[in-house]
Tab-separated table of C-alpha atoms in Angstrom:
chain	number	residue	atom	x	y	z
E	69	UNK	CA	161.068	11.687	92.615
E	70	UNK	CA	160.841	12.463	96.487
E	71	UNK	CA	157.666	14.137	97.627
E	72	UNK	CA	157.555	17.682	98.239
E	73	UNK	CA	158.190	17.897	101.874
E	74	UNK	CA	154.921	19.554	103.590
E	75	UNK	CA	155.212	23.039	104.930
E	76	UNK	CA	154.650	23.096	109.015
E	77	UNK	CA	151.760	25.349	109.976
E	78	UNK	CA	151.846	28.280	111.489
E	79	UNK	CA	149.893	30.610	113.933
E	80	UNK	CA	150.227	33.700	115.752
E	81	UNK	CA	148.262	33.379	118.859
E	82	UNK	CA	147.367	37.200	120.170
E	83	UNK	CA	146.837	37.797	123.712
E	84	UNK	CA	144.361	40.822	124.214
E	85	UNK	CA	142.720	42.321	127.563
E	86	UNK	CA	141.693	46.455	126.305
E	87	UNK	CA	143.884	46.590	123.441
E	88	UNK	CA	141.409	48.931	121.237
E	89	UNK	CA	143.592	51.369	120.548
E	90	UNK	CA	146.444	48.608	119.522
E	91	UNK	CA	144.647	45.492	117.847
E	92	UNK	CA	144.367	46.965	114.463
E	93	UNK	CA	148.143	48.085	113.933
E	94	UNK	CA	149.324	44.920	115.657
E	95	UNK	CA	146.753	42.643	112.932
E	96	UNK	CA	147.726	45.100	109.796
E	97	UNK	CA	151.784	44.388	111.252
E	98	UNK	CA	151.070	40.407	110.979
E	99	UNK	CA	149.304	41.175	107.722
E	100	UNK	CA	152.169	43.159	106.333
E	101	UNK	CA	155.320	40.957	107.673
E	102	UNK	CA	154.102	37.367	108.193
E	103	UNK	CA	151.942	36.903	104.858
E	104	UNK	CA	152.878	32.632	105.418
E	105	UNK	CA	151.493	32.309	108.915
E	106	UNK	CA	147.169	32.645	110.200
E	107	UNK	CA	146.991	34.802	113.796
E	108	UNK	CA	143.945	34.057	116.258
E	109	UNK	CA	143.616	37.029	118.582
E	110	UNK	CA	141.951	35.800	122.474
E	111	UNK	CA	139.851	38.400	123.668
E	112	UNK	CA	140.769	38.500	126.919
E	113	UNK	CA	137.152	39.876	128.704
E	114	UNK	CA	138.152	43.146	127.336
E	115	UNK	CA	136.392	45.951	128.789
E	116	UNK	CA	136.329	48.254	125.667
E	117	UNK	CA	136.231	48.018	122.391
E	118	UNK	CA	139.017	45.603	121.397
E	119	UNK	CA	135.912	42.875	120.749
E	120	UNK	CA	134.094	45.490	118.548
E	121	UNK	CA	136.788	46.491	116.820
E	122	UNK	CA	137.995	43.028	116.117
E	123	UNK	CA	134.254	42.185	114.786
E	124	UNK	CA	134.568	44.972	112.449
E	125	UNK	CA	137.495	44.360	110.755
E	126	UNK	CA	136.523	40.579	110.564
E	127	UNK	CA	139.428	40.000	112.679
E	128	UNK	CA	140.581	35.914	113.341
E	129	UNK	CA	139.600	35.939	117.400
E	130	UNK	CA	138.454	34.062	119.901
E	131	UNK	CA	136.433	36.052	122.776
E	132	UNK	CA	136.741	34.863	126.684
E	133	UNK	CA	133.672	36.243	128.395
E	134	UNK	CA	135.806	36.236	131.518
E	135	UNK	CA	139.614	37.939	132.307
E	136	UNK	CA	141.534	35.007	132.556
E	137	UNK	CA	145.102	36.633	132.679
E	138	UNK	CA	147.970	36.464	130.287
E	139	UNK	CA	148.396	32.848	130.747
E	140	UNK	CA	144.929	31.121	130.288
E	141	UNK	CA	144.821	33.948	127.064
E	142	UNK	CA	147.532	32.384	125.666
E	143	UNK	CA	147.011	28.382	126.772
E	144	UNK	CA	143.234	29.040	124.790
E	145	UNK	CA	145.408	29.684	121.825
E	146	UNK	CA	147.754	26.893	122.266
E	147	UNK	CA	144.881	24.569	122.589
E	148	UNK	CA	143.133	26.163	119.244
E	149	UNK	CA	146.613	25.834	117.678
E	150	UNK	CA	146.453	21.880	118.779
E	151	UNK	CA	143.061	21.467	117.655
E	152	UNK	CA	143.551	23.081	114.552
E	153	UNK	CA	146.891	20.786	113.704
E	154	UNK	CA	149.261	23.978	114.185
E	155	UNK	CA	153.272	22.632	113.832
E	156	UNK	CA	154.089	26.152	115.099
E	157	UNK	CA	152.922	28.459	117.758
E	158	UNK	CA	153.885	31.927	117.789
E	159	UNK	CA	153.360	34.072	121.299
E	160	UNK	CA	152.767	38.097	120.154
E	161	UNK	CA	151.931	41.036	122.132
E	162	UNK	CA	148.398	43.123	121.377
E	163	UNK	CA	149.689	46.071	122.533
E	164	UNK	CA	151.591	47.194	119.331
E	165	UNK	CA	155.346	46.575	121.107
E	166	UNK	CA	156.623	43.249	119.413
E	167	UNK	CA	157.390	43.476	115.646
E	168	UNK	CA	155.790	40.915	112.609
E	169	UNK	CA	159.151	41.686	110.961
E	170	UNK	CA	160.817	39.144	113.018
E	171	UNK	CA	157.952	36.408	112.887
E	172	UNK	CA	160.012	34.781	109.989
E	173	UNK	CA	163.363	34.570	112.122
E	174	UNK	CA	161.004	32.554	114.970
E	175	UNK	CA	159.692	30.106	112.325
E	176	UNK	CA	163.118	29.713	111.183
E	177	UNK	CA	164.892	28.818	113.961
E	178	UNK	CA	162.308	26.434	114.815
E	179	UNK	CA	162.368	24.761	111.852
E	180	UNK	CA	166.130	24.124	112.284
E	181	UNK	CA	165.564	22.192	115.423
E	182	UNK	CA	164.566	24.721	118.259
E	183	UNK	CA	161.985	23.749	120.474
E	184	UNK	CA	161.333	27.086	121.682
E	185	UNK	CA	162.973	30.276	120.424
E	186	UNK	CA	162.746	33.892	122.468
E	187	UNK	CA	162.464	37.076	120.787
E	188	UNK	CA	165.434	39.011	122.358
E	189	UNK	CA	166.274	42.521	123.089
E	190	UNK	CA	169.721	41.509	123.941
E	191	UNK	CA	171.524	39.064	122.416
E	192	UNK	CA	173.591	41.661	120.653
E	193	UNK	CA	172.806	44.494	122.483
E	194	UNK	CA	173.680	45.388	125.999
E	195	UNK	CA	171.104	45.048	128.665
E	196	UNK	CA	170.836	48.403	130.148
E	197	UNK	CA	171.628	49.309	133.802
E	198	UNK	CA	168.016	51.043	135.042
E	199	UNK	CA	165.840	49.810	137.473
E	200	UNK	CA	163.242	48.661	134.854
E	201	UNK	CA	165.568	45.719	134.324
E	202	UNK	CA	166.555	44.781	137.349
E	203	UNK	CA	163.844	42.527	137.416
E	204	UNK	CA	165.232	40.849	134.302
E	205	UNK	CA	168.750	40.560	135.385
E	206	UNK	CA	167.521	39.031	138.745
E	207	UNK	CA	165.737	36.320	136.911
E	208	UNK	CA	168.027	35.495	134.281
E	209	UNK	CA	170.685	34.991	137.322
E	210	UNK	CA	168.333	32.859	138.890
E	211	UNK	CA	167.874	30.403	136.165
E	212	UNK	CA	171.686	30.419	135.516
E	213	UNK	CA	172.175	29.487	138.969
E	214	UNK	CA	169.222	26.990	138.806
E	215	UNK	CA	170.374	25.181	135.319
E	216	UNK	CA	173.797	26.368	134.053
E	217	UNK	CA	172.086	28.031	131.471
E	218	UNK	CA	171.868	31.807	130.272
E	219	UNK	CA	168.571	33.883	129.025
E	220	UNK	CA	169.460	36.908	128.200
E	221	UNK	CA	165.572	38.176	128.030
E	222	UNK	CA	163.600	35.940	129.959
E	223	UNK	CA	160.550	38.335	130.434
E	224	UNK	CA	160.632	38.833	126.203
E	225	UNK	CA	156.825	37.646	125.820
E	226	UNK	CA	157.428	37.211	122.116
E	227	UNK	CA	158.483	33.812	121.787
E	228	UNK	CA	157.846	30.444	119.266
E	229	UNK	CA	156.994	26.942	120.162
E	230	UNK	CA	157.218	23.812	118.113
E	231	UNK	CA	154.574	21.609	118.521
E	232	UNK	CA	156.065	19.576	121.553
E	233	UNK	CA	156.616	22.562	123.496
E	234	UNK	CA	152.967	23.590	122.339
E	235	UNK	CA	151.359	20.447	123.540
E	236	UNK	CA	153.452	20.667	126.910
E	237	UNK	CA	152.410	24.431	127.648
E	238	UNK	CA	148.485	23.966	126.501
E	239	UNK	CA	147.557	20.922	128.780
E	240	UNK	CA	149.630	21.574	131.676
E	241	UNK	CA	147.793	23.954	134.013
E	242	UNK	CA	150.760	23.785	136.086
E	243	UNK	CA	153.009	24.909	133.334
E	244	UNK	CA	152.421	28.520	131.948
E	245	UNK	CA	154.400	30.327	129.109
E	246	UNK	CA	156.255	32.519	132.092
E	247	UNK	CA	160.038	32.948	132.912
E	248	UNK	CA	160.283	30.658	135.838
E	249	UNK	CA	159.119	27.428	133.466
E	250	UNK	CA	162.068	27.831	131.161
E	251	UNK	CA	163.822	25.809	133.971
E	252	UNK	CA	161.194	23.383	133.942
E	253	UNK	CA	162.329	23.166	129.908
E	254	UNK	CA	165.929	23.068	130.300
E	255	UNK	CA	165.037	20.182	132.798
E	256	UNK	CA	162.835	18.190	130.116
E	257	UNK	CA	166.094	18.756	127.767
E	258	UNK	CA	164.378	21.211	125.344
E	259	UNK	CA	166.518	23.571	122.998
E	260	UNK	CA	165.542	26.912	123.833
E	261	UNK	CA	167.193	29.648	121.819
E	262	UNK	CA	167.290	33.563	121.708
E	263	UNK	CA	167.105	35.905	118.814
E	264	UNK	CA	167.612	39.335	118.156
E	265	UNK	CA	165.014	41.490	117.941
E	266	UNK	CA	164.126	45.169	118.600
E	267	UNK	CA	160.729	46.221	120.508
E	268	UNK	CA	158.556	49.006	120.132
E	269	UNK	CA	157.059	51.522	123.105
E	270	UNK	CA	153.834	50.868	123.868
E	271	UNK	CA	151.668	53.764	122.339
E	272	UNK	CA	148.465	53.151	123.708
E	273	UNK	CA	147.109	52.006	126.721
E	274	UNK	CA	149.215	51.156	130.116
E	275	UNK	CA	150.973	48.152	131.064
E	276	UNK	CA	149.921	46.264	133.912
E	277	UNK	CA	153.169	46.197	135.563
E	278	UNK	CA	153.514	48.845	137.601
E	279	UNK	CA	155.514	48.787	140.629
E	280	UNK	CA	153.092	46.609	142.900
E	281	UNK	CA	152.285	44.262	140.621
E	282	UNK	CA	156.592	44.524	139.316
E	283	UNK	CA	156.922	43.505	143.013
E	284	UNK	CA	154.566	40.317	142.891
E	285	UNK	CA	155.611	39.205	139.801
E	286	UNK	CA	159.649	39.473	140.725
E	287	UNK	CA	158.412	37.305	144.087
E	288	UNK	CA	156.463	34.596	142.557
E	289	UNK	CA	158.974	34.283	139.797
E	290	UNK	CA	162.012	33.846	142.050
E	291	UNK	CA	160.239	31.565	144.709
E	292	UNK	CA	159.352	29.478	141.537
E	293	UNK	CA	163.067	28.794	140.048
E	294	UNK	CA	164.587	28.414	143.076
E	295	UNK	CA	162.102	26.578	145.385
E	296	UNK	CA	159.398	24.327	142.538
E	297	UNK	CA	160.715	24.379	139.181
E	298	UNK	CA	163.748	22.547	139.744
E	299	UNK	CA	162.195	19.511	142.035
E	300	UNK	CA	158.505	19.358	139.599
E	301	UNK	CA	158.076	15.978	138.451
E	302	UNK	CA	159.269	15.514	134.661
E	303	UNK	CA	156.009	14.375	132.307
């Protein structure tokens, strides 16, 4: 009789700078939807009372003393998630917008071969034509130009690593969980794939894109896929 073939491990790794008002929905959605999978929530060097509130509930989290953006947030979790002997690593909003309900659908792509798998708005549905995602459409056209390949919803932060893509992302300064590194990816012959999903509006709290920052971000990601990503040195 064969052995019973082990169950890969899964985490949620939680990125949060002043989500008070969101951590506890966000938490009680993971608890609710993803029953099989542990979460870690990185305190970001929030300002108010996401730590408190996460000490209260006796909430899974890790707390940064210092901001250190989105990226070193989430590269503290892939790290945990490596020290910790995580197969999985699931990437999840704070802020109440991406939905546990699909948390299953990222596992099981994974586990059927994906290296890393992005929660899409639009693989079904139509991207809309507004200004709010122009941003998208100019980056998804620059990594089909840059690779051949299409990404419907490259800015979708909800997204699920297996554990290759996990190691490559947590000890690679050079290397964070952002748009422009999907070419990277596609370069190191990784099987990205997109699912459907649906996204909430944020409730509570403000995003920190507004149109400055919109501006920076749209620079540094385009300068990156056309002029680094595609000449970086494969590891």
């Amino acid at each position: 009789m064969s052995k019973k073939q082990k169950q890969p491990k899964a985490l949620v790794i939680i990125p949060a700078y002043n989500e008070a008002l969101n951590i506890e929905k966000t938490v009680h959605d993971i608890e609710k939807h993803a029953k099989q999978v542990d979460y870690i929530i990185i305190n970001d060097g929030s300002k108010d009372d996401t730590l408190a509130i996460c000490k209260k509930n006796h909430f899974h989290c890790i707390d940064s003393f210092a901001n250190l953006g989105l990226f070193g947030a989430v590269q503290t979790g892939f790290k945990y998630a490596i020290d910790h002997d995580y197969d999985i690593a699931i990437q999840f909003d704070g802020d109440g917008q991406h939905s546990a309900f699909y948390i299953k659908a990222l596992i099981d792509e994974i586990n059927s071969g994906a290296n890393i798998v992005i929660g899409s708005r639009f693989v079904s549905e139509k991207k809309p034509f507004t200004s709010r995602m122009l941003g998208s459409r100019l980056i998804s056209f620059a990594i089909k130009c840059t690779t051949g390949k299409t990404i419907k919803d490259p800015t979708s932060g909800m997204r699920a690593y297996d554990r290759l893509s996990l190691i490559d992302y947590a000890l690679d300064m050079n290397n964070p969980p952002e748009p422009d590194t999907l070419v990277y990816m596609f370069r190191k012959k990784r099987k990205i794939k997109e699912i459907q999903v649906a996204m909430n509006e944020r409730e509570f709290g403000e995003s920190y894109l507004n149109i400055p920052n919109t501006i920076k971000y749209m620079s540094r990601m385009l300068i990156s896929i056309f002029l680094i990503q595609p000449f970086r040195k494969i590891k």
